[in-house]
Amino acid sequence: MVIVVMGVSGCGKTTISKKLSKTLNLPYFDADDFHPKSNIDKMTNKQALNDEDRWPWLQILADNISHWSIEEGAVLACSALKESYRTLLSSKYESIIWIYLSGNKSLIKKRIEKRSGHFMSSDLLNAQFKDLEIPNYGIHIDIYKSPEDIINTIVSKIK
């Protein structure tokens, strides 16, 4: 089983993915860890990534998803904002369980502004919401719920 927890930066992907991986006893991965240095440098300088920046990163993730699907599975925290990104991510393993964490821009901006040591700034949030294509599939979760409630909802829906 490969689960991708998706949404804009600051929606709780890392928190939920880590808790979900422990609950389901699956390895956890953060898509940010697979970005090439050039992408991180760009985001650190408050420049939004474009599709050209993202394609090699998404291909690396698709390769890993394929590998994880034949191993023990995984939980991946990944923005996966556009349908074309999700199509590429699922190009080598179509049975991904998609979890979309949804919330309004105001709440998410407050969360980002409280973080320290992360390359994503609240200045880039508008670009993320502009790129976001909400999937019409998968499990949609409102981020106003507690992490425990979110995990319980996800687990009940995938079993």
PDB file of C-alpha atoms in Angstrom:
ATOM      1  CA  MET A   1       0.000   0.000   0.000  1.00  0.00           C
ATOM      2  CA  VAL A   2       1.329   3.428  -0.989  1.00  0.00           C
ATOM      3  CA  ILE A   3      -0.450   6.449   0.462  1.00  0.00           C
ATOM      4  CA  VAL A   4       0.219  10.009  -0.671  1.00  0.00           C
ATOM      5  CA  VAL A   5      -0.849  12.746   1.735  1.00  0.00           C
ATOM      6  CA  MET A   6      -1.199  15.868  -0.386  1.00  0.00           C
ATOM      7  CA  GLY A   7      -2.073  19.544  -0.209  1.00  0.00           C
ATOM      8  CA  VAL A   8      -0.473  22.955  -0.089  1.00  0.00           C
ATOM      9  CA  SER A   9       2.475  23.702   2.155  1.00  0.00           C
ATOM     10  CA  GLY A  10       1.414  24.179   5.761  1.00  0.00           C
ATOM     11  CA  CYS A  11      -1.697  21.983   5.601  1.00  0.00           C
ATOM     12  CA  GLY A  12      -0.175  19.322   7.867  1.00  0.00           C
ATOM     13  CA  LYS A  13       1.185  16.793   5.375  1.00  0.00           C
ATOM     14  CA  THR A  14       4.282  15.987   7.429  1.00  0.00           C
ATOM     15  CA  THR A  15       2.464  15.710  10.764  1.00  0.00           C
ATOM     16  CA  ILE A  16      -0.328  13.537   9.380  1.00  0.00           C
ATOM     17  CA  SER A  17       1.991  11.398   7.233  1.00  0.00           C
ATOM     18  CA  LYS A  18       4.315  10.629  10.147  1.00  0.00           C
ATOM     19  CA  LYS A  19       1.421   9.697  12.436  1.00  0.00           C
ATOM     20  CA  LEU A  20      -0.242   7.641   9.703  1.00  0.00           C
ATOM     21  CA  SER A  21       2.976   5.753   8.954  1.00  0.00           C
ATOM     22  CA  LYS A  22       3.314   4.820  12.631  1.00  0.00           C
ATOM     23  CA  THR A  23      -0.327   3.787  12.873  1.00  0.00           C
ATOM     24  CA  LEU A  24      -0.115   1.608   9.747  1.00  0.00           C
ATOM     25  CA  ASN A  25       3.468   0.464  10.366  1.00  0.00           C
ATOM     26  CA  LEU A  26       4.622   1.761   6.973  1.00  0.00           C
ATOM     27  CA  PRO A  27       7.793   3.723   6.188  1.00  0.00           C
ATOM     28  CA  TYR A  28       7.411   7.507   5.981  1.00  0.00           C
ATOM     29  CA  PHE A  29       8.969   9.686   3.282  1.00  0.00           C
ATOM     30  CA  ASP A  30       8.827  13.426   2.679  1.00  0.00           C
ATOM     31  CA  ALA A  31       8.812  14.449  -0.985  1.00  0.00           C
ATOM     32  CA  ASP A  32      10.778  17.585  -0.080  1.00  0.00           C
ATOM     33  CA  ASP A  33      13.757  15.348   0.703  1.00  0.00           C
ATOM     34  CA  PHE A  34      13.892  14.343  -2.966  1.00  0.00           C
ATOM     35  CA  HIS A  35      14.078  17.897  -4.378  1.00  0.00           C
ATOM     36  CA  PRO A  36      17.294  18.734  -6.192  1.00  0.00           C
ATOM     37  CA  LYS A  37      19.358  21.482  -4.562  1.00  0.00           C
ATOM     38  CA  SER A  38      18.431  23.915  -7.343  1.00  0.00           C
ATOM     39  CA  ASN A  39      14.737  23.649  -6.377  1.00  0.00           C
ATOM     40  CA  ILE A  40      15.454  24.186  -2.686  1.00  0.00           C
ATOM     41  CA  ASP A  41      17.662  27.182  -3.505  1.00  0.00           C
ATOM     42  CA  LYS A  42      14.892  28.664  -5.621  1.00  0.00           C
ATOM     43  CA  MET A  43      12.244  28.208  -2.904  1.00  0.00           C
ATOM     44  CA  THR A  44      14.627  29.508  -0.219  1.00  0.00           C
ATOM     45  CA  ASN A  45      14.929  32.684  -2.312  1.00  0.00           C
ATOM     46  CA  LYS A  46      11.113  32.950  -2.308  1.00  0.00           C
ATOM     47  CA  GLN A  47      10.817  31.953  -5.970  1.00  0.00           C
ATOM     48  CA  ALA A  48       7.992  29.617  -6.880  1.00  0.00           C
ATOM     49  CA  LEU A  49       8.885  26.446  -8.746  1.00  0.00           C
ATOM     50  CA  ASN A  50       7.561  26.010 -12.265  1.00  0.00           C
ATOM     51  CA  ASP A  51       6.646  22.765 -13.997  1.00  0.00           C
ATOM     52  CA  GLU A  52      10.085  22.533 -15.602  1.00  0.00           C
ATOM     53  CA  ASP A  53      11.617  22.564 -12.095  1.00  0.00           C
ATOM     54  CA  ARG A  54       9.183  19.933 -10.846  1.00  0.00           C
ATOM     55  CA  TRP A  55       9.284  17.265 -13.612  1.00  0.00           C
ATOM     56  CA  PRO A  56      12.640  15.664 -12.667  1.00  0.00           C
ATOM     57  CA  TRP A  57      11.613  15.685  -8.987  1.00  0.00           C
ATOM     58  CA  LEU A  58       8.249  14.086  -9.766  1.00  0.00           C
ATOM     59  CA  GLN A  59       9.928  11.422 -11.905  1.00  0.00           C
ATOM     60  CA  ILE A  60      12.237  10.523  -9.002  1.00  0.00           C
ATOM     61  CA  LEU A  61       9.188  10.239  -6.754  1.00  0.00           C
ATOM     62  CA  ALA A  62       7.316   8.068  -9.289  1.00  0.00           C
ATOM     63  CA  ASP A  63      10.315   5.720  -9.446  1.00  0.00           C
ATOM     64  CA  ASN A  64      10.371   5.507  -5.659  1.00  0.00           C
ATOM     65  CA  ILE A  65       6.607   4.932  -5.450  1.00  0.00           C
ATOM     66  CA  SER A  66       7.014   2.008  -7.838  1.00  0.00           C
ATOM     67  CA  HIS A  67       9.815   0.606  -5.679  1.00  0.00           C
ATOM     68  CA  TRP A  68       7.885   1.111  -2.422  1.00  0.00           C
ATOM     69  CA  SER A  69       4.804  -0.587  -3.910  1.00  0.00           C
ATOM     70  CA  ILE A  70       6.704  -3.850  -4.398  1.00  0.00           C
ATOM     71  CA  GLU A  71       8.454  -3.552  -1.059  1.00  0.00           C
ATOM     72  CA  GLU A  72       6.590  -2.875   2.164  1.00  0.00           C
ATOM     73  CA  GLY A  73       4.594   0.151   1.003  1.00  0.00           C
ATOM     74  CA  ALA A  74       4.971   3.734   2.197  1.00  0.00           C
ATOM     75  CA  VAL A  75       3.345   6.945   3.303  1.00  0.00           C
ATOM     76  CA  LEU A  76       4.573   9.926   1.283  1.00  0.00           C
ATOM     77  CA  ALA A  77       3.967  13.573   2.174  1.00  0.00           C
ATOM     78  CA  CYS A  78       3.862  15.388  -1.167  1.00  0.00           C
ATOM     79  CA  SER A  79       2.113  18.551  -2.328  1.00  0.00           C
ATOM     80  CA  ALA A  80       1.007  16.930  -5.655  1.00  0.00           C
ATOM     81  CA  LEU A  81      -0.879  20.121  -6.450  1.00  0.00           C
ATOM     82  CA  LYS A  82      -1.796  19.535 -10.093  1.00  0.00           C
ATOM     83  CA  GLU A  83      -3.548  16.618 -11.726  1.00  0.00           C
ATOM     84  CA  SER A  84      -0.644  16.291 -14.181  1.00  0.00           C
ATOM     85  CA  TYR A  85       1.717  15.823 -11.200  1.00  0.00           C
ATOM     86  CA  ARG A  86      -0.517  13.138  -9.707  1.00  0.00           C
ATOM     87  CA  THR A  87      -0.714  11.427 -13.102  1.00  0.00           C
ATOM     88  CA  LEU A  88       3.066  11.289 -13.292  1.00  0.00           C
ATOM     89  CA  LEU A  89       3.349  10.130  -9.670  1.00  0.00           C
ATOM     90  CA  SER A  90       0.955   7.258 -10.392  1.00  0.00           C
ATOM     91  CA  SER A  91       2.450   6.411 -13.793  1.00  0.00           C
ATOM     92  CA  LYS A  92       4.295   3.346 -12.474  1.00  0.00           C
ATOM     93  CA  TYR A  93       1.858   2.375  -9.705  1.00  0.00           C
ATOM     94  CA  GLU A  94      -1.778   3.295 -10.228  1.00  0.00           C
ATOM     95  CA  SER A  95      -3.178   2.093  -6.898  1.00  0.00           C
ATOM     96  CA  ILE A  96      -2.018   5.032  -4.789  1.00  0.00           C
ATOM     97  CA  ILE A  97      -4.362   5.979  -1.973  1.00  0.00           C
ATOM     98  CA  TRP A  98      -4.652   9.779  -2.167  1.00  0.00           C
ATOM     99  CA  ILE A  99      -5.342  11.795   0.983  1.00  0.00           C
ATOM    100  CA  TYR A 100      -6.102  15.482   0.346  1.00  0.00           C
ATOM    101  CA  LEU A 101      -5.727  17.780   3.365  1.00  0.00           C
ATOM    102  CA  SER A 102      -7.886  20.836   2.791  1.00  0.00           C
ATOM    103  CA  GLY A 103      -8.029  24.117   4.652  1.00  0.00           C
ATOM    104  CA  ASN A 104      -8.422  27.804   4.006  1.00  0.00           C
ATOM    105  CA  LYS A 105      -5.540  30.094   3.109  1.00  0.00           C
ATOM    106  CA  SER A 106      -5.778  32.154   6.311  1.00  0.00           C
ATOM    107  CA  LEU A 107      -5.303  29.166   8.633  1.00  0.00           C
ATOM    108  CA  ILE A 108      -2.529  27.682   6.522  1.00  0.00           C
ATOM    109  CA  LYS A 109      -0.682  31.028   6.335  1.00  0.00           C
ATOM    110  CA  LYS A 110      -0.737  31.259  10.147  1.00  0.00           C
ATOM    111  CA  ARG A 111       0.692  27.743  10.392  1.00  0.00           C
ATOM    112  CA  ILE A 112       3.508  28.519   7.940  1.00  0.00           C
ATOM    113  CA  GLU A 113       4.416  31.727   9.754  1.00  0.00           C
ATOM    114  CA  LYS A 114       4.852  29.753  13.003  1.00  0.00           C
ATOM    115  CA  ARG A 115       7.375  27.362  11.428  1.00  0.00           C
ATOM    116  CA  SER A 116      11.081  27.925  11.643  1.00  0.00           C
ATOM    117  CA  GLY A 117      13.875  26.415   9.595  1.00  0.00           C
ATOM    118  CA  HIS A 118      11.697  25.450   6.625  1.00  0.00           C
ATOM    119  CA  PHE A 119      12.464  26.707   3.113  1.00  0.00           C
ATOM    120  CA  MET A 120       8.803  27.332   2.284  1.00  0.00           C
ATOM    121  CA  SER A 121       7.655  30.838   3.195  1.00  0.00           C
ATOM    122  CA  SER A 122       4.130  32.155   3.477  1.00  0.00           C
ATOM    123  CA  ASP A 123       4.954  34.438   0.507  1.00  0.00           C
ATOM    124  CA  LEU A 124       4.782  31.384  -1.779  1.00  0.00           C
ATOM    125  CA  LEU A 125       1.398  30.247  -0.476  1.00  0.00           C
ATOM    126  CA  ASN A 126      -0.557  32.235  -3.086  1.00  0.00           C
ATOM    127  CA  ALA A 127       1.369  30.446  -5.851  1.00  0.00           C
ATOM    128  CA  GLN A 128       0.547  27.087  -4.270  1.00  0.00           C
ATOM    129  CA  PHE A 129      -3.178  27.874  -4.060  1.00  0.00           C
ATOM    130  CA  LYS A 130      -3.076  29.131  -7.657  1.00  0.00           C
ATOM    131  CA  ASP A 131      -1.548  25.810  -8.794  1.00  0.00           C
ATOM    132  CA  LEU A 132      -3.834  23.637  -6.660  1.00  0.00           C
ATOM    133  CA  GLU A 133      -6.206  21.428  -8.643  1.00  0.00           C
ATOM    134  CA  ILE A 134      -8.352  19.703  -6.048  1.00  0.00           C
ATOM    135  CA  PRO A 135      -8.758  16.025  -6.950  1.00  0.00           C
ATOM    136  CA  ASN A 136     -12.258  14.639  -7.402  1.00  0.00           C
ATOM    137  CA  TYR A 137     -11.080  11.309  -5.952  1.00  0.00           C
ATOM    138  CA  GLY A 138      -9.306  10.101  -2.853  1.00  0.00           C
ATOM    139  CA  ILE A 139     -10.053  10.903   0.753  1.00  0.00           C
ATOM    140  CA  HIS A 140     -10.639  14.600   1.504  1.00  0.00           C
ATOM    141  CA  ILE A 141      -9.939  15.683   5.078  1.00  0.00           C
ATOM    142  CA  ASP A 142     -10.615  19.078   6.679  1.00  0.00           C
ATOM    143  CA  ILE A 143      -7.489  20.204   8.554  1.00  0.00           C
ATOM    144  CA  TYR A 144      -9.552  21.844  11.312  1.00  0.00           C
ATOM    145  CA  LYS A 145      -9.857  18.422  12.917  1.00  0.00           C
ATOM    146  CA  SER A 146      -7.224  17.252  15.395  1.00  0.00           C
ATOM    147  CA  PRO A 147      -4.408  15.083  14.030  1.00  0.00           C
ATOM    148  CA  GLU A 148      -5.839  12.125  15.966  1.00  0.00           C
ATOM    149  CA  ASP A 149      -9.297  12.624  14.413  1.00  0.00           C
ATOM    150  CA  ILE A 150      -7.719  12.935  10.968  1.00  0.00           C
ATOM    151  CA  ILE A 151      -5.762   9.693  11.420  1.00  0.00           C
ATOM    152  CA  ASN A 152      -8.845   7.857  12.708  1.00  0.00           C
ATOM    153  CA  THR A 153     -10.871   9.054   9.713  1.00  0.00           C
ATOM    154  CA  ILE A 154      -8.184   8.012   7.236  1.00  0.00           C
ATOM    155  CA  VAL A 155      -7.711   4.575   8.793  1.00  0.00           C
ATOM    156  CA  SER A 156     -11.445   3.921   8.864  1.00  0.00           C
ATOM    157  CA  LYS A 157     -11.789   4.871   5.190  1.00  0.00           C
ATOM    158  CA  ILE A 158      -8.877   2.775   3.891  1.00  0.00           C
ATOM    159  CA  LYS A 159      -9.815  -0.406   5.760  1.00  0.00           C
TER     160      LYS A 159
END
